[in-house]
PDB file of C-alpha atoms and ligand atoms in Angstrom:
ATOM      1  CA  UNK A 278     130.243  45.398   5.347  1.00 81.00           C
ATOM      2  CA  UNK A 279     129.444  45.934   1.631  1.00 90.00           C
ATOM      3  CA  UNK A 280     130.165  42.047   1.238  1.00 91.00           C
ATOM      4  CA  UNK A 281     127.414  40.876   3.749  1.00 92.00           C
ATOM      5  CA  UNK A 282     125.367  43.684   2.380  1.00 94.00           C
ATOM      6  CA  UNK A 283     125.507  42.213  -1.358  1.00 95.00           C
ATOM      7  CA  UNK A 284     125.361  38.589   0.351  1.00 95.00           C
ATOM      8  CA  UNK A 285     121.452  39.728   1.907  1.00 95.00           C
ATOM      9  CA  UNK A 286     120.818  41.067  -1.641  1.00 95.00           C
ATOM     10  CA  UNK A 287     121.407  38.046  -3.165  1.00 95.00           C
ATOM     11  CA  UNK A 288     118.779  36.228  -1.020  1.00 95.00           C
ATOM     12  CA  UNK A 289     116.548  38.696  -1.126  1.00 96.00           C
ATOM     13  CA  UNK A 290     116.758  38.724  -4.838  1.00 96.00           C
ATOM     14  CA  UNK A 291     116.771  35.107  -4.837  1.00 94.00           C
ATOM     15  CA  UNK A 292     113.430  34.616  -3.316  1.00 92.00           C
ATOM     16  CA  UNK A 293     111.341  37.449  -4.504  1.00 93.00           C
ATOM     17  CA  UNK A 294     112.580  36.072  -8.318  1.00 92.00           C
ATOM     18  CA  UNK A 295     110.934  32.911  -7.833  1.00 90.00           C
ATOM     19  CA  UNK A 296     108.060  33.920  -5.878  1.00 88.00           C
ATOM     20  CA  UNK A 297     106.854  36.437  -8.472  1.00 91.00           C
ATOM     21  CA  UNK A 298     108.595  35.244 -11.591  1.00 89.00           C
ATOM     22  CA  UNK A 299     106.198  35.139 -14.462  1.00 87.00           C
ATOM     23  CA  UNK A 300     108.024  31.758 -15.818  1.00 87.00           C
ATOM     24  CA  UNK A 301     106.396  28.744 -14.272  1.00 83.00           C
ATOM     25  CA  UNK A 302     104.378  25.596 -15.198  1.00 86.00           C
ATOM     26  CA  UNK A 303     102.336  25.117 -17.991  1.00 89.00           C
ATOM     27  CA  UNK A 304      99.256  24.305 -16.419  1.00 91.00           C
ATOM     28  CA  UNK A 305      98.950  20.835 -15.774  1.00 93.00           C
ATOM     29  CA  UNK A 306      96.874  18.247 -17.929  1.00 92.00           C
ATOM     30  CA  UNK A 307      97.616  15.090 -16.403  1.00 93.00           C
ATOM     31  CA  UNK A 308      96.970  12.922 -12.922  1.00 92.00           C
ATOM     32  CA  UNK A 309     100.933  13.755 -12.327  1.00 92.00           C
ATOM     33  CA  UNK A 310      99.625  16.814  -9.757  1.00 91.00           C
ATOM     34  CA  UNK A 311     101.820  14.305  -7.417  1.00 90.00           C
ATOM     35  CA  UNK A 312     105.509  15.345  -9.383  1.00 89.00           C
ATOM     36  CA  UNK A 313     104.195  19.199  -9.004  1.00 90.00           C
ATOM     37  CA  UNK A 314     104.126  18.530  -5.306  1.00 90.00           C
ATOM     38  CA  UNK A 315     107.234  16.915  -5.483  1.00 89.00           C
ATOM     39  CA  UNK A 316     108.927  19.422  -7.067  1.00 88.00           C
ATOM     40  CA  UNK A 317     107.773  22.309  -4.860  1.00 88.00           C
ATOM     41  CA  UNK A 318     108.876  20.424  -1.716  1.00 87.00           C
ATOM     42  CA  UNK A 319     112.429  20.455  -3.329  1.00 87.00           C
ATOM     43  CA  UNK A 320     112.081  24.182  -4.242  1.00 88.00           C
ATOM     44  CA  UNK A 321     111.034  24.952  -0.608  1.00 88.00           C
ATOM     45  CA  UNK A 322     113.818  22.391   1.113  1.00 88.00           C
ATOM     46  CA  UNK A 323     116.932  23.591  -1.714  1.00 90.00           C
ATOM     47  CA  UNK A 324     115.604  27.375  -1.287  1.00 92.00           C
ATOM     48  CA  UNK A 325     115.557  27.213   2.744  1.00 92.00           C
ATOM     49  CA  UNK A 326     118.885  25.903   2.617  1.00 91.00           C
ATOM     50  CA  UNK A 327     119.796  27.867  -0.191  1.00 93.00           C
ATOM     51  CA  UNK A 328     118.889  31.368   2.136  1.00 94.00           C
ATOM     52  CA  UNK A 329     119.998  29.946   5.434  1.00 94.00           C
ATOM     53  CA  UNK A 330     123.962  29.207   4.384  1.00 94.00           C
ATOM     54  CA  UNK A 331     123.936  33.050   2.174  1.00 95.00           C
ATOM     55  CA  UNK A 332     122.472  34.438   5.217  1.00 95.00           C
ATOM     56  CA  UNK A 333     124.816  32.610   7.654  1.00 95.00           C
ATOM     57  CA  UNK A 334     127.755  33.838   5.099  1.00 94.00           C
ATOM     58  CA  UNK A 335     126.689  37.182   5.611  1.00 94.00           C
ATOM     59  CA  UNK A 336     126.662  36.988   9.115  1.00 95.00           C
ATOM     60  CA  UNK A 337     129.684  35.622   9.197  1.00 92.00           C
ATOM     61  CA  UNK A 338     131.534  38.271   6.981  1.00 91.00           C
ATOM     62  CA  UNK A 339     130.269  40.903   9.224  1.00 91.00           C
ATOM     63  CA  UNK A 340     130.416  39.639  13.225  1.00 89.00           C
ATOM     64  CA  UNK A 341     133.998  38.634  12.378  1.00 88.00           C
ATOM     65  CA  UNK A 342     135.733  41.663   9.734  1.00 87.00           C
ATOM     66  CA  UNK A 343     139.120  42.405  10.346  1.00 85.00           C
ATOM     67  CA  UNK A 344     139.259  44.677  13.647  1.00 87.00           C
ATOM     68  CA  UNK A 345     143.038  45.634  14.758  1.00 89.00           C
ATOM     69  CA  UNK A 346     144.607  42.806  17.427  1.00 86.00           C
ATOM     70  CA  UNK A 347     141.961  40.447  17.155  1.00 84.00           C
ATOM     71  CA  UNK A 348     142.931  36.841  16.315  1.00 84.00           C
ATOM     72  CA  UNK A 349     141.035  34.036  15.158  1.00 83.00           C
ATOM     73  CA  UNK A 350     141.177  30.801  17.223  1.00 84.00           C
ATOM     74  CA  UNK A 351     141.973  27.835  15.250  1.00 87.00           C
ATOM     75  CA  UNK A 352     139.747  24.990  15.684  1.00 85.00           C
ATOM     76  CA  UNK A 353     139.909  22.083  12.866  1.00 87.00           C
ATOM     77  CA  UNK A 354     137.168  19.634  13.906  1.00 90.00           C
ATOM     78  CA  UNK A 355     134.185  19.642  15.910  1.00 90.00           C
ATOM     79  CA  UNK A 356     132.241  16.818  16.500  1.00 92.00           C
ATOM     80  CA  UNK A 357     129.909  18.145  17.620  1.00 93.00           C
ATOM     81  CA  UNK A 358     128.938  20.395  14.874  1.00 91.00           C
ATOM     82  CA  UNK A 359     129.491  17.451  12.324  1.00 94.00           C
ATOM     83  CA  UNK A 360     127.197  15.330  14.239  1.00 95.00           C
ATOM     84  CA  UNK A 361     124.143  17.999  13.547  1.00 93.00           C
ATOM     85  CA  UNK A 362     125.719  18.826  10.037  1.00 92.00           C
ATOM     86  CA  UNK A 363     125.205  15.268   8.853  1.00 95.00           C
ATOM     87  CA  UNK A 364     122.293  14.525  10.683  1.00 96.00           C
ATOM     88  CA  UNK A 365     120.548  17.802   9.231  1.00 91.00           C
ATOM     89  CA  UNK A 366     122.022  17.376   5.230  1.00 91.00           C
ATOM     90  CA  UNK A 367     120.603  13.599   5.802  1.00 94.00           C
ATOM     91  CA  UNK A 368     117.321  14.655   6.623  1.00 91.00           C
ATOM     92  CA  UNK A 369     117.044  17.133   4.008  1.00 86.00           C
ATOM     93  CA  UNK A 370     118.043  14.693   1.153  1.00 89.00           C
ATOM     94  CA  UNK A 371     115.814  12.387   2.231  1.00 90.00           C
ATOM     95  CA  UNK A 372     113.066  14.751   2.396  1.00 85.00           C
ATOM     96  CA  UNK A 373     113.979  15.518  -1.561  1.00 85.00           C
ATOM     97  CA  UNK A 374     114.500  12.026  -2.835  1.00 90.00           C
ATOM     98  CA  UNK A 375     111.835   9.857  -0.578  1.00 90.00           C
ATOM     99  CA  UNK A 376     108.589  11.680  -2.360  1.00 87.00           C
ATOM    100  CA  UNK A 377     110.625  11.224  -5.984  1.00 87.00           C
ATOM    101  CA  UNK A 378     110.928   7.446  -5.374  1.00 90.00           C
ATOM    102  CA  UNK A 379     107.101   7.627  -4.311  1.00 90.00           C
ATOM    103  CA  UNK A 380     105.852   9.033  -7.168  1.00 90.00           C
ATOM    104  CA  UNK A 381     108.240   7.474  -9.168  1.00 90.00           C
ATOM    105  CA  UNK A 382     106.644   3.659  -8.451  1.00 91.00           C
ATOM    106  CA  UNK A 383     103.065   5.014  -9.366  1.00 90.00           C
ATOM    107  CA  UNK A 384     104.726   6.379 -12.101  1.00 90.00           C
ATOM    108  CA  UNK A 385     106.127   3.037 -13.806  1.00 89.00           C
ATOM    109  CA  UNK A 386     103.009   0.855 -12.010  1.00 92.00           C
ATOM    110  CA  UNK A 387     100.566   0.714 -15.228  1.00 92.00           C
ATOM    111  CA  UNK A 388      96.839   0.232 -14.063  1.00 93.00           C
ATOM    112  CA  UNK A 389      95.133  -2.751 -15.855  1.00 91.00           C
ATOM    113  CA  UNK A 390      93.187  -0.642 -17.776  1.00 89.00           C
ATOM    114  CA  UNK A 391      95.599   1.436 -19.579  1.00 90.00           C
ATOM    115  CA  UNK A 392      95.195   1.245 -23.137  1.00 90.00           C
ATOM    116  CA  UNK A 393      98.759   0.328 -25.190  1.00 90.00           C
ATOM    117  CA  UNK A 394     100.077   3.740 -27.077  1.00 92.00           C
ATOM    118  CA  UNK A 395     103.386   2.905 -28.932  1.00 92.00           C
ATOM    119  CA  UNK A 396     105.418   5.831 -30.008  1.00 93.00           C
ATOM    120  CA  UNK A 397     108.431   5.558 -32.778  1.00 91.00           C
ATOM    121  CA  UNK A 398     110.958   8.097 -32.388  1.00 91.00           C
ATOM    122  CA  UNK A 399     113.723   8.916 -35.433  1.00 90.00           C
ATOM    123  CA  UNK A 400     115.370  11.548 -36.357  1.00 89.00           C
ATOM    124  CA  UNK A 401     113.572  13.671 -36.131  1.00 89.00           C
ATOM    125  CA  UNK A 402     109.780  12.842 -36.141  1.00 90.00           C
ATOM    126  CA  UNK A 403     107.079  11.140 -33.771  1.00 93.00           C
ATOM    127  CA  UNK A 404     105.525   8.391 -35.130  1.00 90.00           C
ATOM    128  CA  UNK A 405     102.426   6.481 -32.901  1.00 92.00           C
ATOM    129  CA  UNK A 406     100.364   3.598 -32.819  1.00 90.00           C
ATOM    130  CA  UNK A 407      97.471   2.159 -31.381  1.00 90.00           C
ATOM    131  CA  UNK A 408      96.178  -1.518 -30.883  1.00 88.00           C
ATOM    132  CA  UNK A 409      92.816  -2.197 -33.267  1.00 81.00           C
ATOM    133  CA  UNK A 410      89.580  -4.081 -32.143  1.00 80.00           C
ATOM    134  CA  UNK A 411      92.044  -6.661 -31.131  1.00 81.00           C
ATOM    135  CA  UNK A 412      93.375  -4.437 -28.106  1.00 78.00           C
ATOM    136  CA  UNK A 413      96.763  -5.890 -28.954  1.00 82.00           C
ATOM    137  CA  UNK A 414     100.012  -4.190 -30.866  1.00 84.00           C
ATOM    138  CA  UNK A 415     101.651  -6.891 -33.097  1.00 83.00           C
ATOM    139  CA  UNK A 416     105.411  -7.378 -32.465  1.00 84.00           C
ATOM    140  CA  UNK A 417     107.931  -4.862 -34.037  1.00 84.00           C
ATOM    141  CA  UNK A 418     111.573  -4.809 -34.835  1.00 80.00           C
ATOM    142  CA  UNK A 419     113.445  -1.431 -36.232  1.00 79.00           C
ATOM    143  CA  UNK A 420     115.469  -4.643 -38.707  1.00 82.00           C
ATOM    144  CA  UNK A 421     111.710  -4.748 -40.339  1.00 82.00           C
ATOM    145  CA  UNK A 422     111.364  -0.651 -41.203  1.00 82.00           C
ATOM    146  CA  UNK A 423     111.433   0.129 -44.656  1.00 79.00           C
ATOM    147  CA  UNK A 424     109.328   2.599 -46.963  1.00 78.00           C
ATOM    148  CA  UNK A 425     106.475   0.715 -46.975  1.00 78.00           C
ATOM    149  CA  UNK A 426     106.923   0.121 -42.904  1.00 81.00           C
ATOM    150  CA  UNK A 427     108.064   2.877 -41.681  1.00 78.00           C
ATOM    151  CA  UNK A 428     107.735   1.700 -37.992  1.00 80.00           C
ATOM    152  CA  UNK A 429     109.027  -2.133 -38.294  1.00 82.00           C
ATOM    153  CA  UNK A 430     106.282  -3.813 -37.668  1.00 83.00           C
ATOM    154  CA  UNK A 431     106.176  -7.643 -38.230  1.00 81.00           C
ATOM    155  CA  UNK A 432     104.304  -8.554 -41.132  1.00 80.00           C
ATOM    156  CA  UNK A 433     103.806 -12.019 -40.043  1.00 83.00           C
ATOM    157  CA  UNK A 434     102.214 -11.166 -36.723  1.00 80.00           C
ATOM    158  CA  UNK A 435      98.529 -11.417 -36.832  1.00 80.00           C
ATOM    159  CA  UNK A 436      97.772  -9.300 -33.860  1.00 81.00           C
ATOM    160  CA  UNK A 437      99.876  -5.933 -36.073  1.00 76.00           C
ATOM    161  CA  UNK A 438      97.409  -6.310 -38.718  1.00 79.00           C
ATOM    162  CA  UNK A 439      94.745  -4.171 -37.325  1.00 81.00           C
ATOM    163  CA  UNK A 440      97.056  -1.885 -35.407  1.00 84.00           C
ATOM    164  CA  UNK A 441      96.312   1.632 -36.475  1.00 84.00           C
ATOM    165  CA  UNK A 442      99.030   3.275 -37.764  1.00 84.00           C
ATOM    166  CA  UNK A 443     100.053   7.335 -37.221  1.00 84.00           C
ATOM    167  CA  UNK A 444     103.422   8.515 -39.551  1.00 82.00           C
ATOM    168  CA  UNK A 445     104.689  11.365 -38.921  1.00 75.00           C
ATOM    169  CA  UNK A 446     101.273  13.179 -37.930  1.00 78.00           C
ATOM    170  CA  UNK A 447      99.563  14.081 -34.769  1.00 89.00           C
ATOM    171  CA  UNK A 448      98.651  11.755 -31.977  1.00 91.00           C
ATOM    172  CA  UNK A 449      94.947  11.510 -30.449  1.00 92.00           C
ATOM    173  CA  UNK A 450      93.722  10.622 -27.111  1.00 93.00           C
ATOM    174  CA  UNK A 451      90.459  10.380 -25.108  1.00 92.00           C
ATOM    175  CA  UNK A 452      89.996  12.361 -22.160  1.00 93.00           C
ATOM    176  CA  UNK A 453      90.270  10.405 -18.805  1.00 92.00           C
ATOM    177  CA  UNK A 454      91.319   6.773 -20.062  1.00 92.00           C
ATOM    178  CA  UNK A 455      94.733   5.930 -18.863  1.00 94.00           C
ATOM    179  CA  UNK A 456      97.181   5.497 -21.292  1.00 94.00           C
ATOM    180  CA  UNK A 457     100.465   3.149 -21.333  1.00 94.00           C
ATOM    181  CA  UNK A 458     102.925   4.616 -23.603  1.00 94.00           C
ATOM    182  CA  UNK A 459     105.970   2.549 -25.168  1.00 92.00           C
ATOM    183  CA  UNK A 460     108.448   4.522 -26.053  1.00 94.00           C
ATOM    184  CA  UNK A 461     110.302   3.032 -29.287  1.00 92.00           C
ATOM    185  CA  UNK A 462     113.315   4.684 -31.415  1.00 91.00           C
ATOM    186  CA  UNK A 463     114.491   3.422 -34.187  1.00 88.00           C
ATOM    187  CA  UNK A 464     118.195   5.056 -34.579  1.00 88.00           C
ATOM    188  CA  UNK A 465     119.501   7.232 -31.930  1.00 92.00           C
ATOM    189  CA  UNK A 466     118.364   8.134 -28.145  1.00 94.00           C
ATOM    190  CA  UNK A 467     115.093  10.179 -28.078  1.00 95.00           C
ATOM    191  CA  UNK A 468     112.921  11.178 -25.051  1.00 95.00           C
ATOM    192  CA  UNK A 469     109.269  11.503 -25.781  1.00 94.00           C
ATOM    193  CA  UNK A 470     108.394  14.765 -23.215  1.00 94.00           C
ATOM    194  CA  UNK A 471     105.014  16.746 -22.962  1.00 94.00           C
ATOM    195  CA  UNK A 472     105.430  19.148 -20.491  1.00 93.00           C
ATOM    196  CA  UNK A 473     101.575  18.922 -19.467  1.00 94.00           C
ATOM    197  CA  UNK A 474     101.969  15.860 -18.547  1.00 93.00           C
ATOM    198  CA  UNK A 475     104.442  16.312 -16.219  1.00 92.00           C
ATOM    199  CA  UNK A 476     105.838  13.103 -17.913  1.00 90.00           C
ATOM    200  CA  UNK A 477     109.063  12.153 -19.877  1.00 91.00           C
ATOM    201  CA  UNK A 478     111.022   9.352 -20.668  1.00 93.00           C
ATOM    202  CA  UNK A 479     114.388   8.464 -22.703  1.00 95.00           C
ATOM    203  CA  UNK A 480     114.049   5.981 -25.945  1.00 94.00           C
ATOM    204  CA  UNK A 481     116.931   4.056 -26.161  1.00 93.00           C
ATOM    205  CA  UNK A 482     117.330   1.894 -29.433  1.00 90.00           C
ATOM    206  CA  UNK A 483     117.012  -1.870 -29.180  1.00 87.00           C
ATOM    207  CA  UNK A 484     114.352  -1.558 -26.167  1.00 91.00           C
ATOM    208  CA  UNK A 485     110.730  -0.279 -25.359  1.00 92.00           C
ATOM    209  CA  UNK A 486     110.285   1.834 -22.111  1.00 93.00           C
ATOM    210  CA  UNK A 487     107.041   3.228 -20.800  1.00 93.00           C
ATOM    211  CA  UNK A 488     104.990   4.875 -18.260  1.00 93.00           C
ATOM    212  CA  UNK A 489     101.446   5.644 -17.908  1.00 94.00           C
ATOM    213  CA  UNK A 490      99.153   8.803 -17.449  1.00 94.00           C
ATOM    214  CA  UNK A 491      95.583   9.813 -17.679  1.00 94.00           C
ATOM    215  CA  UNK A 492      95.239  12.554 -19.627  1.00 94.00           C
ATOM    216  CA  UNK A 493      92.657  15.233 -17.367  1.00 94.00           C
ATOM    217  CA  UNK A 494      91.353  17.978 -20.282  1.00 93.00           C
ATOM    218  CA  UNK A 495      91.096  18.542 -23.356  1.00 93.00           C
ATOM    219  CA  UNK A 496      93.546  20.541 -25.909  1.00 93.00           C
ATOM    220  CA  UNK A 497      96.466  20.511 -28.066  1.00 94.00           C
ATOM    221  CA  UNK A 498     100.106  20.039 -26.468  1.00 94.00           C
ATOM    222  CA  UNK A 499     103.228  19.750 -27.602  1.00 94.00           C
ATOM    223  CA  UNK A 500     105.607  17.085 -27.854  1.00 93.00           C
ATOM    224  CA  UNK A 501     108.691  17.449 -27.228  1.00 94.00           C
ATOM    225  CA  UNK A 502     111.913  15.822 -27.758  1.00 94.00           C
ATOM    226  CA  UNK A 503     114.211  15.862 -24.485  1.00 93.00           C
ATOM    227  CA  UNK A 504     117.148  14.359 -25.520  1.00 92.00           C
ATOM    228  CA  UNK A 505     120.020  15.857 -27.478  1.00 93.00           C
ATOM    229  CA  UNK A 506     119.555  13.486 -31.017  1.00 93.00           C
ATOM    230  CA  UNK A 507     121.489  15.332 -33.622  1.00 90.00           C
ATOM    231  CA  UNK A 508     121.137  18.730 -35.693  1.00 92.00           C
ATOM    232  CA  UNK A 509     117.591  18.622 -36.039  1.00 91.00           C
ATOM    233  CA  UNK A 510     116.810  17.763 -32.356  1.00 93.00           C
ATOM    234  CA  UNK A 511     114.895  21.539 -31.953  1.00 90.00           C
ATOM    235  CA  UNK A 512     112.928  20.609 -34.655  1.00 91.00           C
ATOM    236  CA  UNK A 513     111.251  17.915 -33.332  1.00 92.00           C
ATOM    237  CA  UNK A 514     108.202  18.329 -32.488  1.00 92.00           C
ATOM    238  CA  UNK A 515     104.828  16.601 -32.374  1.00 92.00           C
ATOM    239  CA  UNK A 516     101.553  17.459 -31.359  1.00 93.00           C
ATOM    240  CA  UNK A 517      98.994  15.372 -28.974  1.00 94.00           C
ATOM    241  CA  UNK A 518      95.119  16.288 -28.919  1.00 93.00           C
ATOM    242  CA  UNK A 519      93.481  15.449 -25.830  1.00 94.00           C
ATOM    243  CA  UNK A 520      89.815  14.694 -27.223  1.00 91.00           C
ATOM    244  CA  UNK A 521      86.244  14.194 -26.174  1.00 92.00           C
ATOM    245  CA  UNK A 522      85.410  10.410 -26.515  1.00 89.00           C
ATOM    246  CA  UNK A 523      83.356  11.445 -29.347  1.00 91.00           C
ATOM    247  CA  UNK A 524      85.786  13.158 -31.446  1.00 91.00           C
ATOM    248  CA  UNK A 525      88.630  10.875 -30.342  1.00 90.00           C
ATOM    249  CA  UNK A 526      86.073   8.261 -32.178  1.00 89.00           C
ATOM    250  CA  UNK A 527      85.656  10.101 -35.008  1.00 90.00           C
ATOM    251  CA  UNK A 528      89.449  10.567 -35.447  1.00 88.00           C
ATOM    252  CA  UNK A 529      89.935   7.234 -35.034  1.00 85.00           C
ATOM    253  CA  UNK A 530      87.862   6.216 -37.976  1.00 85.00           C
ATOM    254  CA  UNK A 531      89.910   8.316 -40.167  1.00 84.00           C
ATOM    255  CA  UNK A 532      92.993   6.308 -39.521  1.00 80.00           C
ATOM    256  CA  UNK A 533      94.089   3.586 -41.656  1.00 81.00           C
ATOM    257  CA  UNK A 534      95.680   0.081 -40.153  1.00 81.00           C
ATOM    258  CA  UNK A 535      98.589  -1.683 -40.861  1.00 82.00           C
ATOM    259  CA  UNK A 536      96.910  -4.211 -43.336  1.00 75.00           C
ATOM    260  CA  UNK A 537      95.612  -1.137 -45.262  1.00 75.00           C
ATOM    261  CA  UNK A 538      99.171   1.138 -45.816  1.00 76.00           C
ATOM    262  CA  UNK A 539     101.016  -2.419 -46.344  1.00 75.00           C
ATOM    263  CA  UNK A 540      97.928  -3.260 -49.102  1.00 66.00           C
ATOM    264  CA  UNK A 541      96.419  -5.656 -49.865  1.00 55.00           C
ATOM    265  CA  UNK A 542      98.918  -7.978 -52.225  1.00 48.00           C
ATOM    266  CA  UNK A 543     101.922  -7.974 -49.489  1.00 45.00           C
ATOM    267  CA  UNK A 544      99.598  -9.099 -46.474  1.00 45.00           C
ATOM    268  CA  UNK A 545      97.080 -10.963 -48.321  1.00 42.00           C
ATOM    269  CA  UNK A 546      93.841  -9.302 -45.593  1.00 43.00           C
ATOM    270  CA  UNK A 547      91.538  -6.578 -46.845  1.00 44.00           C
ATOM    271  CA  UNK A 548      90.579  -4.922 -43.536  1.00 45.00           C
ATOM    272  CA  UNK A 549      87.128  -2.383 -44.059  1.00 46.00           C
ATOM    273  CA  UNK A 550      88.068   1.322 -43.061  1.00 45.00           C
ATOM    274  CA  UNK A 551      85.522   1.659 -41.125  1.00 44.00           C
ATOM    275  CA  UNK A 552      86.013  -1.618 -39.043  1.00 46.00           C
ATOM    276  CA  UNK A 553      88.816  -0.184 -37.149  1.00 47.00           C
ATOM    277  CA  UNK A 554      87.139   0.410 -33.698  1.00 44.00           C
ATOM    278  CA  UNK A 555      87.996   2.465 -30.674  1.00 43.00           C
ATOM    279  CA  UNK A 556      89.794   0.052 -28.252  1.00 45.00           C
ATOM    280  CA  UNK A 557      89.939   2.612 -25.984  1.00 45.00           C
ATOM    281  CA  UNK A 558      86.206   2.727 -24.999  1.00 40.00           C
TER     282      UNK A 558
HETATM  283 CU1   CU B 825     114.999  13.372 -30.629  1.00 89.45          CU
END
């Protein structure tokens, strides 16, 4: 009796926990409102299921304690009760993963607007950069980083000349433009993660993955990296400004190109600070 007593505190406990727990979200600052739903359908689906077979236990422990000369019948299979069993489990699971393969092919399906962002993971820093007037990055290889290219790009590639070019310092981006990130790291496995985003993805050396968002207000997140990537892993942070077209501008012209931190006796081009325009508007 105490059992199945304990069994409906558990539940009980269970559910009032998340309802009123005062750890949830940070609020969201992305189009992803789509993986919020997705992730409260699994909440409601895991938790229903979660109450039901705790309850069911409970039931169980009581409506059949040990009560002198009663015997229990022994009864290995039931169809019957498979049949539903499977049938229900399969519905559930589908009901978990369908929505997450949904939002998962918007997720990866870049609109032909999206401006390029790269971003250059190492241990253990965020690097970024963004296409010049051009609206094209130059090709990269992590073979090419040195102290005077710190992200590998190629030298030779006129399109990388005008790229813009952020070490080691904070990331900029204009309110409502979608974005296409590639995600770049040049030693071990990274995974670029801003929680209000709602978005994430690994960096795996040797290959550039991506996804896309639209960042929806303004303000200062953090970056964060997801991915276990040695002893300074919960150091590395990075910060992303979500800006007013205006001051994204302004930031913008601060930044200095490739051409400009290579100088001009290695590249042989001169490029005019205040040429580097915002491909973004
Ligand atoms: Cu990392």
């Amino acid at each position: 009796m105490a059992i199945a007593l304990v069994l409906v505190l558990v539940v009980i406990g269970s559910v009032l926990f998340h309802v009123l727990s005062p750890w949830w979200w940070t609020p969201i600052a992305s189009n992803w409102g789509y993986i919020d739903s997705t992730l409260v359908a699994t909440f409601w689906i895991t938790g229903a299921v979660f109450s039901a077979v705790v309850l069911f236990m409970a039931y169980c422990v009581y409506r059949f304690r040990h009560k002198e000369g009663q015997k229990a019948a022994y009864e290995p299979e039931s169809k019957k009760l498979e049949s539903w069993l499977t049938a229900i489990t399969a519905i559930g699971v589908a009901a978990m993963l369908a929505p997450g393969l949904y939002v998962w092919k918007q997720f990866v399906t870049v609109p032909k607007d999206a401006t390029e962002v790269e971003v250059v993971a190492q241990q253990w820093q965020w690097s970024f950069r963004l296409p010049g007037a051009d609206g094209k990055l130059g090709t990269s290889n992590a073979r090419l980083v040195s102290s005077d290219n710190p992200l590998g790009i190629n030298p030779d590639d006129p399109n990388g000349k005008d790229d813009v070019v952020v070490e080691a310092a904070d990331l900029h981006l204009p309110i409502d433009k979608p974005v296409k990130m590639l995600l770049r790291s040049i030693d071990v496995l990274h995974d670029f993660y801003v929680p209000e985003f709602r978005a994430k993805m690994d960096m795996v050396p040797g290959m550039v993955t991506y996804f896309w968002f639209t960042p929806t207000r303004t303000g200062t997140f953090e970056v964060l990296c997801a991915e276990l990537c040695g002893t300074g892993h919960g150091f590395m942070r990075g910060i992303v400004m979500v800006d007013t077209a205006q001051d994204y501008t302004t930031w913008l012209q601060q930044q200095s190109t490739f051409a400009q931190l290579s100088g001009p006796a290695k590249v042989g081009v001169l490029v005019d600070r205040g040429k580097v325009t915002a491909s973004m508007e």
